[in-house]
PDB file of C-alpha atoms in Angstrom:
ATOM      1  CA  MET A   1      17.062  -5.390  22.278  1.00 65.00           C
ATOM      2  CA  ARG A   2      15.124  -6.897  19.411  1.00 70.00           C
ATOM      3  CA  ASP A   3      17.039  -7.156  16.120  1.00 75.00           C
ATOM      4  CA  LEU A   4      14.615  -6.785  13.194  1.00 77.00           C
ATOM      5  CA  LYS A   5      17.296  -7.960  10.761  1.00 74.00           C
ATOM      6  CA  LEU A   6      16.943 -11.481  12.194  1.00 76.00           C
ATOM      7  CA  PRO A   7      13.956 -13.319  10.640  1.00 77.00           C
ATOM      8  CA  ASP A   8      12.905 -15.026  13.890  1.00 75.00           C
ATOM      9  CA  GLN A   9      12.812 -11.690  15.714  1.00 81.00           C
ATOM     10  CA  ARG A  10      11.267  -9.789  12.823  1.00 85.00           C
ATOM     11  CA  HIS A  11       8.426 -12.288  12.426  1.00 87.00           C
ATOM     12  CA  PRO A  12       8.043 -14.190  15.729  1.00 86.00           C
ATOM     13  CA  GLU A  13       4.547 -15.270  14.715  1.00 86.00           C
ATOM     14  CA  LYS A  14       5.967 -17.034  11.648  1.00 89.00           C
ATOM     15  CA  ALA A  15       9.126 -18.514  13.190  1.00 85.00           C
ATOM     16  CA  HIS A  16       7.652 -21.971  13.857  1.00 86.00           C
ATOM     17  CA  ARG A  17       5.863 -22.337  10.522  1.00 89.00           C
ATOM     18  CA  PRO A  18       7.224 -24.942   8.117  1.00 90.00           C
ATOM     19  CA  ASP A  19       9.197 -23.547   5.196  1.00 90.00           C
ATOM     20  CA  GLN A  20       7.246 -23.014   1.989  1.00 88.00           C
ATOM     21  CA  GLU A  21       9.123 -23.790  -1.209  1.00 85.00           C
ATOM     22  CA  GLN A  22       9.754 -20.668  -3.260  1.00 82.00           C
ATOM     23  CA  PRO A  23       9.432 -21.315  -7.007  1.00 84.00           C
ATOM     24  CA  LYS A  24      11.951 -19.812  -9.406  1.00 88.00           C
ATOM     25  CA  LYS A  25      10.912 -16.379 -10.647  1.00 90.00           C
ATOM     26  CA  PRO A  26      10.114 -16.081 -14.355  1.00 91.00           C
ATOM     27  CA  SER A  27      11.941 -13.607 -16.564  1.00 89.00           C
ATOM     28  CA  TRP A  28       9.210 -10.970 -16.373  1.00 88.00           C
ATOM     29  CA  ILE A  29       9.605 -10.646 -12.581  1.00 85.00           C
ATOM     30  CA  ARG A  30      13.351 -10.041 -12.275  1.00 73.00           C
ATOM     31  CA  VAL A  31      14.696  -6.547 -11.612  1.00 67.00           C
ATOM     32  CA  LYS A  32      18.183  -5.058 -11.396  1.00 66.00           C
ATOM     33  CA  ALA A  33      19.831  -4.209  -8.074  1.00 60.00           C
ATOM     34  CA  PRO A  34      19.715  -0.451  -7.271  1.00 59.00           C
ATOM     35  CA  THR A  35      23.021   1.346  -7.915  1.00 64.00           C
ATOM     36  CA  SER A  36      22.215   4.837  -9.284  1.00 66.00           C
ATOM     37  CA  GLN A  37      23.229   8.128  -7.679  1.00 72.00           C
ATOM     38  CA  GLY A  38      19.559   9.142  -7.508  1.00 67.00           C
ATOM     39  CA  TYR A  39      18.851   6.042  -5.438  1.00 67.00           C
ATOM     40  CA  LYS A  40      21.675   6.915  -3.046  1.00 76.00           C
ATOM     41  CA  ASP A  41      20.563  10.558  -2.766  1.00 70.00           C
ATOM     42  CA  THR A  42      16.987   9.551  -1.907  1.00 70.00           C
ATOM     43  CA  ARG A  43      18.237   7.016   0.633  1.00 71.00           C
ATOM     44  CA  ASP A  44      20.419   9.676   2.295  1.00 75.00           C
ATOM     45  CA  ILE A  45      17.582  12.210   2.556  1.00 70.00           C
ATOM     46  CA  LEU A  46      15.277   9.624   4.130  1.00 73.00           C
ATOM     47  CA  LYS A  47      17.977   8.440   6.520  1.00 76.00           C
ATOM     48  CA  SER A  48      18.925  11.981   7.600  1.00 76.00           C
ATOM     49  CA  ASN A  49      15.265  12.636   8.460  1.00 71.00           C
ATOM     50  CA  LYS A  50      15.009   9.303  10.349  1.00 75.00           C
ATOM     51  CA  LEU A  51      12.146   8.149   8.143  1.00 68.00           C
ATOM     52  CA  VAL A  52      10.938   4.614   7.502  1.00 68.00           C
ATOM     53  CA  THR A  53       9.778   3.547   4.043  1.00 69.00           C
ATOM     54  CA  VAL A  54       7.541   0.667   3.053  1.00 60.00           C
ATOM     55  CA  CYS A  55       9.850   0.316   0.040  1.00 59.00           C
ATOM     56  CA  GLU A  56      12.507  -1.175   2.326  1.00 63.00           C
ATOM     57  CA  GLU A  57      10.358  -2.702   5.054  1.00 54.00           C
ATOM     58  CA  ALA A  58       8.157  -4.652   2.633  1.00 56.00           C
ATOM     59  CA  GLY A  59      11.033  -5.531   0.291  1.00 63.00           C
ATOM     60  CA  CYS A  60       9.478  -3.896  -2.772  1.00 64.00           C
ATOM     61  CA  PRO A  61      11.081  -5.036  -6.066  1.00 64.00           C
ATOM     62  CA  ASN A  62      10.694  -1.545  -7.550  1.00 59.00           C
ATOM     63  CA  VAL A  63      12.768   0.305  -4.938  1.00 63.00           C
ATOM     64  CA  GLY A  64      15.696   0.882  -7.322  1.00 61.00           C
ATOM     65  CA  GLU A  65      13.553   2.437 -10.045  1.00 63.00           C
ATOM     66  CA  CYS A  66      11.465   4.572  -7.702  1.00 66.00           C
ATOM     67  CA  TRP A  67      14.274   5.875  -5.502  1.00 59.00           C
ATOM     68  CA  SER A  68      16.386   6.650  -8.557  1.00 64.00           C
ATOM     69  CA  ALA A  69      13.600   9.029  -9.592  1.00 60.00           C
ATOM     70  CA  GLY A  70      13.404  10.520  -6.085  1.00 57.00           C
ATOM     71  CA  HIS A  71      10.128   8.777  -5.216  1.00 66.00           C
ATOM     72  CA  ALA A  72       9.578   6.903  -1.953  1.00 70.00           C
ATOM     73  CA  THR A  73       6.557   5.721   0.005  1.00 80.00           C
ATOM     74  CA  MET A  74       7.000   6.885   3.572  1.00 86.00           C
ATOM     75  CA  MET A  75       5.735   4.677   6.383  1.00 89.00           C
ATOM     76  CA  ILE A  76       4.647   6.551   9.488  1.00 95.00           C
ATOM     77  CA  MET A  77       4.032   5.398  13.072  1.00 95.00           C
ATOM     78  CA  GLY A  78       7.070   3.157  13.252  1.00 92.00           C
ATOM     79  CA  ASP A  79       8.276  -0.039  11.607  1.00 89.00           C
ATOM     80  CA  ILE A  80       6.528  -2.609  13.817  1.00 92.00           C
ATOM     81  CA  CYS A  81       2.972  -3.708  12.985  1.00 94.00           C
ATOM     82  CA  THR A  82       0.391  -5.098  15.409  1.00 95.00           C
ATOM     83  CA  ARG A  83      -0.871  -7.534  12.754  1.00 94.00           C
ATOM     84  CA  GLY A  84       0.853 -10.615  11.341  1.00 92.00           C
ATOM     85  CA  CYS A  85      -0.484 -11.079   7.797  1.00 94.00           C
ATOM     86  CA  SER A  86       1.051 -14.138   6.161  1.00 94.00           C
ATOM     87  CA  PHE A  87       2.106 -12.270   2.998  1.00 91.00           C
ATOM     88  CA  CYS A  88       3.732  -9.218   4.590  1.00 90.00           C
ATOM     89  CA  ASN A  89       7.398  -8.596   5.344  1.00 88.00           C
ATOM     90  CA  VAL A  90       6.846  -5.708   7.790  1.00 89.00           C
ATOM     91  CA  ALA A  91       7.931  -6.676  11.316  1.00 89.00           C
ATOM     92  CA  THR A  92       5.276  -7.793  13.806  1.00 92.00           C
ATOM     93  CA  GLY A  93       5.105  -7.035  17.511  1.00 92.00           C
ATOM     94  CA  ARG A  94       4.448  -4.263  20.025  1.00 92.00           C
ATOM     95  CA  PRO A  95       5.184  -0.844  18.467  1.00 93.00           C
ATOM     96  CA  ASP A  96       6.862   2.079  20.163  1.00 92.00           C
ATOM     97  CA  ALA A  97       5.001   5.239  21.184  1.00 96.00           C
ATOM     98  CA  LEU A  98       4.154   7.684  18.407  1.00 97.00           C
ATOM     99  CA  ASP A  99       6.789  10.280  17.521  1.00 96.00           C
ATOM    100  CA  VAL A 100       5.085  13.668  17.680  1.00 96.00           C
ATOM    101  CA  PHE A 101       7.812  15.211  15.500  1.00 96.00           C
ATOM    102  CA  GLU A 102       7.397  12.683  12.676  1.00 95.00           C
ATOM    103  CA  PRO A 103       4.769  14.623  10.643  1.00 97.00           C
ATOM    104  CA  GLY A 104       7.168  17.597  10.469  1.00 96.00           C
ATOM    105  CA  ARG A 105      10.090  15.407   9.388  1.00 94.00           C
ATOM    106  CA  VAL A 106       7.962  13.793   6.680  1.00 94.00           C
ATOM    107  CA  ALA A 107       6.913  17.220   5.404  1.00 95.00           C
ATOM    108  CA  HIS A 108      10.541  18.400   5.403  1.00 93.00           C
ATOM    109  CA  ALA A 109      11.607  15.339   3.367  1.00 90.00           C
ATOM    110  CA  VAL A 110       8.783  15.887   0.875  1.00 92.00           C
ATOM    111  CA  GLN A 111       9.898  19.485   0.433  1.00 93.00           C
ATOM    112  CA  THR A 112      13.595  18.532   0.140  1.00 90.00           C
ATOM    113  CA  LEU A 113      12.899  15.815  -2.421  1.00 87.00           C
ATOM    114  CA  GLY A 114      10.733  18.239  -4.403  1.00 89.00           C
ATOM    115  CA  LEU A 115       7.944  15.701  -4.728  1.00 87.00           C
ATOM    116  CA  LYS A 116       4.956  16.590  -6.874  1.00 89.00           C
ATOM    117  CA  HIS A 117       3.059  13.597  -5.465  1.00 90.00           C
ATOM    118  CA  VAL A 118       3.742  11.723  -2.226  1.00 92.00           C
ATOM    119  CA  VAL A 119       2.413   8.447  -0.827  1.00 91.00           C
ATOM    120  CA  ILE A 120       2.135   8.056   2.944  1.00 94.00           C
ATOM    121  CA  THR A 121       1.363   4.657   4.463  1.00 92.00           C
ATOM    122  CA  SER A 122       1.643   3.111   7.919  1.00 95.00           C
ATOM    123  CA  VAL A 123       1.781  -0.055   9.934  1.00 95.00           C
ATOM    124  CA  ASP A 124      -1.422  -1.225  11.630  1.00 96.00           C
ATOM    125  CA  ARG A 125      -1.646   0.332  15.090  1.00 96.00           C
ATOM    126  CA  ASP A 126      -4.354  -1.650  16.887  1.00 97.00           C
ATOM    127  CA  ASP A 127      -2.738  -0.471  20.150  1.00 97.00           C
ATOM    128  CA  LEU A 128      -4.003   3.087  19.562  1.00 97.00           C
ATOM    129  CA  ALA A 129      -7.594   4.094  20.287  1.00 97.00           C
ATOM    130  CA  ASP A 130      -7.918   5.849  16.925  1.00 98.00           C
ATOM    131  CA  GLY A 131      -5.640   3.465  15.000  1.00 98.00           C
ATOM    132  CA  GLY A 132      -3.348   6.397  14.224  1.00 98.00           C
ATOM    133  CA  ALA A 133      -6.010   8.464  12.440  1.00 98.00           C
ATOM    134  CA  GLU A 134      -4.967  11.763  14.031  1.00 98.00           C
ATOM    135  CA  HIS A 135      -1.300  11.078  13.203  1.00 98.00           C
ATOM    136  CA  PHE A 136      -2.271  10.605   9.551  1.00 98.00           C
ATOM    137  CA  ALA A 137      -4.217  13.872   9.651  1.00 98.00           C
ATOM    138  CA  GLN A 138      -1.298  15.741  11.235  1.00 98.00           C
ATOM    139  CA  THR A 139       1.067  14.404   8.573  1.00 98.00           C
ATOM    140  CA  ILE A 140      -1.263  15.525   5.781  1.00 98.00           C
ATOM    141  CA  ARG A 141      -1.563  19.002   7.306  1.00 98.00           C
ATOM    142  CA  ALA A 142       2.212  19.283   7.777  1.00 98.00           C
ATOM    143  CA  ILE A 143       2.833  18.418   4.115  1.00 97.00           C
ATOM    144  CA  ARG A 144       0.190  20.927   3.002  1.00 98.00           C
ATOM    145  CA  HIS A 145       2.016  23.591   5.023  1.00 98.00           C
ATOM    146  CA  ARG A 146       5.559  22.812   3.816  1.00 97.00           C
ATOM    147  CA  ALA A 147       4.769  21.692   0.251  1.00 96.00           C
ATOM    148  CA  PRO A 148       1.373  23.158  -0.717  1.00 96.00           C
ATOM    149  CA  ASP A 149       1.656  22.146  -4.373  1.00 95.00           C
ATOM    150  CA  THR A 150       2.327  18.466  -3.588  1.00 94.00           C
ATOM    151  CA  THR A 151      -0.620  16.106  -4.050  1.00 94.00           C
ATOM    152  CA  ILE A 152      -1.013  13.605  -1.216  1.00 95.00           C
ATOM    153  CA  GLU A 153      -1.966   9.951  -1.415  1.00 95.00           C
ATOM    154  CA  ILE A 154      -2.452   7.946   1.760  1.00 96.00           C
ATOM    155  CA  LEU A 155      -2.484   4.154   2.079  1.00 95.00           C
ATOM    156  CA  THR A 156      -4.199   3.437   5.379  1.00 97.00           C
ATOM    157  CA  PRO A 157      -4.874   0.491   7.658  1.00 96.00           C
ATOM    158  CA  ASP A 158      -8.486  -0.634   8.111  1.00 97.00           C
ATOM    159  CA  PHE A 159      -9.206   1.062  11.498  1.00 97.00           C
ATOM    160  CA  LEU A 160     -11.070  -2.156  12.340  1.00 97.00           C
ATOM    161  CA  LYS A 161     -10.954  -1.769  16.118  1.00 95.00           C
ATOM    162  CA  CYS A 162     -11.672   1.962  16.200  1.00 96.00           C
ATOM    163  CA  ASP A 163     -14.747   4.098  16.550  1.00 96.00           C
ATOM    164  CA  ALA A 164     -16.241   5.148  13.205  1.00 93.00           C
ATOM    165  CA  SER A 165     -15.113   8.721  13.900  1.00 96.00           C
ATOM    166  CA  ALA A 166     -11.463   7.722  13.292  1.00 97.00           C
ATOM    167  CA  LEU A 167     -12.038   7.563   9.553  1.00 98.00           C
ATOM    168  CA  GLU A 168     -13.786  10.939   9.670  1.00 98.00           C
ATOM    169  CA  VAL A 169     -10.614  12.506  11.124  1.00 98.00           C
ATOM    170  CA  VAL A 170      -8.519  11.263   8.192  1.00 98.00           C
ATOM    171  CA  VAL A 171     -11.044  12.245   5.529  1.00 98.00           C
ATOM    172  CA  ALA A 172     -11.438  15.733   7.057  1.00 98.00           C
ATOM    173  CA  ALA A 173      -7.706  16.325   6.415  1.00 98.00           C
ATOM    174  CA  LYS A 174      -8.547  15.981   2.683  1.00 98.00           C
ATOM    175  CA  PRO A 175      -5.893  13.779   1.103  1.00 98.00           C
ATOM    176  CA  ASP A 176      -6.098  13.779  -2.682  1.00 97.00           C
ATOM    177  CA  VAL A 177      -6.197   9.971  -2.836  1.00 96.00           C
ATOM    178  CA  PHE A 178      -7.413   7.581  -0.143  1.00 98.00           C
ATOM    179  CA  ASN A 179      -6.020   4.095  -0.692  1.00 97.00           C
ATOM    180  CA  HIS A 180      -6.842   1.018   1.340  1.00 98.00           C
ATOM    181  CA  ASN A 181      -5.927  -2.361  -0.086  1.00 97.00           C
ATOM    182  CA  LEU A 182      -8.282  -5.336  -0.016  1.00 98.00           C
ATOM    183  CA  GLU A 183      -5.141  -7.427  -0.752  1.00 97.00           C
ATOM    184  CA  THR A 184      -6.884 -10.635  -1.915  1.00 98.00           C
ATOM    185  CA  VAL A 185     -10.202 -12.373  -2.548  1.00 98.00           C
ATOM    186  CA  PRO A 186     -12.456 -12.868   0.510  1.00 98.00           C
ATOM    187  CA  GLY A 187     -12.048 -16.653   0.555  1.00 97.00           C
ATOM    188  CA  LEU A 188      -8.314 -16.304   1.262  1.00 98.00           C
ATOM    189  CA  TYR A 189      -8.640 -13.837   4.157  1.00 98.00           C
ATOM    190  CA  PRO A 190      -8.421 -16.501   6.919  1.00 97.00           C
ATOM    191  CA  THR A 191      -4.944 -17.557   5.745  1.00 96.00           C
ATOM    192  CA  VAL A 192      -3.627 -14.403   4.038  1.00 96.00           C
ATOM    193  CA  ARG A 193      -5.084 -11.536   6.093  1.00 96.00           C
ATOM    194  CA  PRO A 194      -6.488 -13.154   9.257  1.00 94.00           C
ATOM    195  CA  GLY A 195      -6.642  -9.954  11.332  1.00 94.00           C
ATOM    196  CA  ALA A 196      -8.816  -8.138   8.791  1.00 97.00           C
ATOM    197  CA  ARG A 197     -12.391  -8.406   7.503  1.00 98.00           C
ATOM    198  CA  TYR A 198     -13.081  -8.166   3.771  1.00 98.00           C
ATOM    199  CA  PHE A 199     -16.435  -6.416   3.945  1.00 98.00           C
ATOM    200  CA  HIS A 200     -15.237  -3.999   6.627  1.00 98.00           C
ATOM    201  CA  SER A 201     -12.414  -2.908   4.304  1.00 98.00           C
ATOM    202  CA  LEU A 202     -14.842  -2.582   1.414  1.00 98.00           C
ATOM    203  CA  ARG A 203     -17.222  -0.501   3.518  1.00 98.00           C
ATOM    204  CA  LEU A 204     -14.306   1.701   4.631  1.00 98.00           C
ATOM    205  CA  LEU A 205     -13.656   2.689   1.013  1.00 98.00           C
ATOM    206  CA  GLN A 206     -17.359   3.279   0.419  1.00 98.00           C
ATOM    207  CA  ARG A 207     -17.609   5.530   3.495  1.00 98.00           C
ATOM    208  CA  VAL A 208     -14.740   7.711   2.261  1.00 98.00           C
ATOM    209  CA  LYS A 209     -16.678   8.434  -0.924  1.00 97.00           C
ATOM    210  CA  GLU A 210     -19.877   9.106   1.035  1.00 98.00           C
ATOM    211  CA  MET A 211     -18.085  11.608   3.295  1.00 98.00           C
ATOM    212  CA  ASP A 212     -16.174  13.395   0.525  1.00 98.00           C
ATOM    213  CA  PRO A 213     -16.922  12.493  -3.117  1.00 97.00           C
ATOM    214  CA  THR A 214     -14.054  14.712  -4.319  1.00 96.00           C
ATOM    215  CA  ILE A 215     -11.418  12.381  -2.824  1.00 98.00           C
ATOM    216  CA  PHE A 216     -10.203   9.697  -5.211  1.00 97.00           C
ATOM    217  CA  THR A 217     -10.409   6.190  -3.747  1.00 97.00           C
ATOM    218  CA  LYS A 218      -8.013   3.417  -4.600  1.00 97.00           C
ATOM    219  CA  SER A 219      -7.519  -0.222  -3.685  1.00 97.00           C
ATOM    220  CA  GLY A 220      -5.326  -3.112  -4.722  1.00 97.00           C
ATOM    221  CA  ILE A 221      -5.008  -6.859  -4.647  1.00 97.00           C
ATOM    222  CA  MET A 222      -2.229  -9.370  -5.156  1.00 96.00           C
ATOM    223  CA  VAL A 223      -2.607 -12.392  -7.416  1.00 98.00           C
ATOM    224  CA  GLY A 224      -0.758 -15.693  -7.316  1.00 97.00           C
ATOM    225  CA  LEU A 225      -1.922 -16.498  -3.777  1.00 97.00           C
ATOM    226  CA  GLY A 226      -4.360 -19.230  -4.807  1.00 97.00           C
ATOM    227  CA  GLU A 227      -7.295 -17.188  -6.139  1.00 98.00           C
ATOM    228  CA  ASP A 228      -8.985 -17.810  -9.492  1.00 97.00           C
ATOM    229  CA  ALA A 229      -9.965 -15.377 -12.245  1.00 98.00           C
ATOM    230  CA  GLN A 230     -13.645 -15.461 -11.291  1.00 98.00           C
ATOM    231  CA  GLY A 231     -12.759 -14.419  -7.741  1.00 98.00           C
ATOM    232  CA  VAL A 232     -10.646 -11.514  -9.002  1.00 98.00           C
ATOM    233  CA  ARG A 233     -13.491 -10.290 -11.199  1.00 98.00           C
ATOM    234  CA  GLN A 234     -15.892 -10.492  -8.254  1.00 98.00           C
ATOM    235  CA  VAL A 235     -13.537  -8.280  -6.212  1.00 98.00           C
ATOM    236  CA  MET A 236     -13.595  -5.808  -9.111  1.00 98.00           C
ATOM    237  CA  ASP A 237     -17.400  -5.752  -8.966  1.00 98.00           C
ATOM    238  CA  ASP A 238     -17.343  -5.301  -5.194  1.00 98.00           C
ATOM    239  CA  MET A 239     -14.936  -2.368  -5.513  1.00 98.00           C
ATOM    240  CA  ARG A 240     -17.079  -0.704  -8.150  1.00 98.00           C
ATOM    241  CA  SER A 241     -20.140  -1.133  -5.908  1.00 98.00           C
ATOM    242  CA  ALA A 242     -18.167   0.893  -3.345  1.00 98.00           C
ATOM    243  CA  ASP A 243     -17.365   3.499  -6.051  1.00 98.00           C
ATOM    244  CA  VAL A 244     -13.599   2.835  -5.987  1.00 98.00           C
ATOM    245  CA  ASP A 245     -11.870   4.862  -8.710  1.00 97.00           C
ATOM    246  CA  PHE A 246      -8.484   3.190  -9.076  1.00 96.00           C
ATOM    247  CA  LEU A 247      -7.551  -0.509  -9.015  1.00 97.00           C
ATOM    248  CA  THR A 248      -4.053  -1.983  -8.771  1.00 96.00           C
ATOM    249  CA  ILE A 249      -3.245  -5.667  -9.340  1.00 96.00           C
ATOM    250  CA  GLY A 250       0.245  -7.099  -8.872  1.00 95.00           C
ATOM    251  CA  GLN A 251       2.007 -10.424  -8.489  1.00 95.00           C
ATOM    252  CA  TYR A 252       2.484 -11.687  -4.944  1.00 94.00           C
ATOM    253  CA  LEU A 253       6.152 -12.358  -4.168  1.00 91.00           C
ATOM    254  CA  GLN A 254       7.103 -14.460  -1.158  1.00 91.00           C
ATOM    255  CA  PRO A 255       9.450 -12.488   1.164  1.00 88.00           C
ATOM    256  CA  THR A 256      10.842 -15.543   3.002  1.00 90.00           C
ATOM    257  CA  PRO A 257      10.184 -19.303   3.165  1.00 91.00           C
ATOM    258  CA  LYS A 258       8.080 -18.679   6.305  1.00 91.00           C
ATOM    259  CA  HIS A 259       5.581 -16.510   4.425  1.00 92.00           C
ATOM    260  CA  HIS A 260       2.541 -17.592   2.426  1.00 94.00           C
ATOM    261  CA  ARG A 261       3.616 -19.637  -0.568  1.00 95.00           C
ATOM    262  CA  VAL A 262       3.395 -18.410  -4.146  1.00 95.00           C
ATOM    263  CA  ASP A 263       0.661 -20.496  -5.749  1.00 96.00           C
ATOM    264  CA  ARG A 264       1.768 -19.530  -9.250  1.00 95.00           C
ATOM    265  CA  PHE A 265       3.212 -16.698 -11.323  1.00 96.00           C
ATOM    266  CA  VAL A 266       0.466 -14.981 -13.281  1.00 97.00           C
ATOM    267  CA  THR A 267       1.488 -14.235 -16.870  1.00 97.00           C
ATOM    268  CA  PRO A 268       1.644 -10.721 -18.375  1.00 96.00           C
ATOM    269  CA  GLU A 269      -1.141 -11.756 -20.745  1.00 98.00           C
ATOM    270  CA  GLU A 270      -3.431 -12.560 -17.809  1.00 98.00           C
ATOM    271  CA  PHE A 271      -2.637  -9.188 -16.240  1.00 97.00           C
ATOM    272  CA  ALA A 272      -3.555  -7.488 -19.513  1.00 97.00           C
ATOM    273  CA  ALA A 273      -6.880  -9.339 -19.494  1.00 98.00           C
ATOM    274  CA  TYR A 274      -7.557  -8.206 -15.917  1.00 98.00           C
ATOM    275  CA  GLU A 275      -6.790  -4.602 -16.883  1.00 97.00           C
ATOM    276  CA  LYS A 276      -9.166  -4.732 -19.850  1.00 98.00           C
ATOM    277  CA  ALA A 277     -11.920  -6.259 -17.700  1.00 98.00           C
ATOM    278  CA  ALA A 278     -11.451  -3.643 -14.965  1.00 98.00           C
ATOM    279  CA  PHE A 279     -11.693  -0.695 -17.365  1.00 97.00           C
ATOM    280  CA  GLY A 280     -14.811  -2.344 -18.761  1.00 98.00           C
ATOM    281  CA  LYS A 281     -16.345  -2.318 -15.286  1.00 98.00           C
ATOM    282  CA  GLY A 282     -15.904   1.448 -14.987  1.00 97.00           C
ATOM    283  CA  PHE A 283     -12.680   2.098 -13.047  1.00 97.00           C
ATOM    284  CA  LEU A 284     -11.170   5.478 -13.916  1.00 97.00           C
ATOM    285  CA  MET A 285      -7.638   4.084 -13.614  1.00 95.00           C
ATOM    286  CA  VAL A 286      -6.191   0.561 -13.593  1.00 96.00           C
ATOM    287  CA  SER A 287      -2.628  -0.666 -13.134  1.00 94.00           C
ATOM    288  CA  ALA A 288      -2.298  -4.422 -13.609  1.00 95.00           C
ATOM    289  CA  THR A 289       1.190  -5.796 -14.241  1.00 93.00           C
ATOM    290  CA  PRO A 290       3.401  -8.353 -12.479  1.00 92.00           C
ATOM    291  CA  LEU A 291       5.442  -5.611 -10.766  1.00 89.00           C
ATOM    292  CA  THR A 292       2.530  -3.286  -9.955  1.00 87.00           C
ATOM    293  CA  ARG A 293       2.460  -2.174  -6.327  1.00 82.00           C
ATOM    294  CA  SER A 294       0.139   0.298  -4.600  1.00 79.00           C
ATOM    295  CA  SER A 295       2.441   3.276  -5.013  1.00 73.00           C
ATOM    296  CA  TYR A 296       4.325   2.237  -8.159  1.00 68.00           C
ATOM    297  CA  HIS A 297       4.270   5.198 -10.614  1.00 71.00           C
ATOM    298  CA  ALA A 298       1.725   6.797  -8.273  1.00 76.00           C
ATOM    299  CA  GLY A 299       2.443  10.354  -9.408  1.00 77.00           C
ATOM    300  CA  ASP A 300       2.028   9.647 -13.118  1.00 83.00           C
ATOM    301  CA  ASP A 301      -1.030   7.517 -12.390  1.00 86.00           C
ATOM    302  CA  PHE A 302      -2.584  10.312 -10.325  1.00 87.00           C
ATOM    303  CA  ALA A 303      -2.286  12.702 -13.268  1.00 89.00           C
ATOM    304  CA  ARG A 304      -4.040  10.171 -15.495  1.00 91.00           C
ATOM    305  CA  LEU A 305      -6.656   9.533 -12.817  1.00 91.00           C
ATOM    306  CA  ARG A 306      -7.487  13.229 -12.550  1.00 92.00           C
ATOM    307  CA  ALA A 307      -7.650  13.540 -16.346  1.00 93.00           C
ATOM    308  CA  ALA A 308      -9.978  10.533 -16.541  1.00 92.00           C
ATOM    309  CA  ARG A 309     -12.375  12.104 -14.041  1.00 92.00           C
ATOM    310  CA  LEU A 310     -12.414  15.373 -15.978  1.00 91.00           C
ATOM    311  CA  ALA A 311     -13.065  13.514 -19.222  1.00 91.00           C
ATOM    312  CA  LYS A 312     -15.912  11.583 -17.592  1.00 87.00           C
ATOM    313  CA  LEU A 313     -17.465  14.773 -16.213  1.00 84.00           C
ATOM    314  CA  GLY A 314     -17.177  16.336 -19.669  1.00 81.00           C
ATOM    315  CA  GLN A 315     -19.163  13.481 -21.134  1.00 68.00           C
ATOM    316  CA  ALA A 316     -21.932  13.760 -18.520  1.00 54.00           C
TER     317      ALA A 316
END
């Protein structure tokens, strides 16, 4: 039996890579260990429903803050990914069969936690003909049934190896926010995200808007991987050309010495400059801080995103 707590078994594709030195984190990156009762309550609810979260699997630094507030990003379709991106801490390998009862358990947890806004993500499932599109749709429908007032944000894989109809299945389920991360600048894809294609991901986001303009689209990148400021601004322009509404930018943190190295720690001042530039390019919502992650403060950000669209429509 494979033990995902052991690094060599969790990331077999990285086991023989040379160690990459991990630089000391600056003061603006450090966070406190989670100890609150709210954190423990959220953990217990997720565990009792046998749910996986990207908060734990990806080693998110914000897990203490988010779980203390009863917020968690649920990861469907298992905890083993068919891709082996060099930045990611999610386990790689051959996933198990889909659990047909999972959408119901997710919906029950959303209802129990009393979430006003939920984020649902997944591993890549290149082993499935539809990439897991129907499972996403079933999860959205189950949440709508059990918690009709909860707004739903999904963070999807790229459906690269699927028929174009797979995306149509997800969009037809009408999530409130469709998020798919570009992750980095196109020049770094061969080393950072080798199983993906930059312009396919960009086109995916554009197609969502073409199919249903009422759905908010969102995408994010990490910085500190070796990109430069000009490359980041070009990604912003590419996203706006695809009519992406919401941009997130956060600092890349190296999960283990076998993962892609941290090129540098981007300063808070540089993040502020990126945020200003992004708003100037027409994004409705931007979150750019060292600790920003795709679903960090997602509920509050969704409220601001919706207000920004209404304000823009009022000006038209």
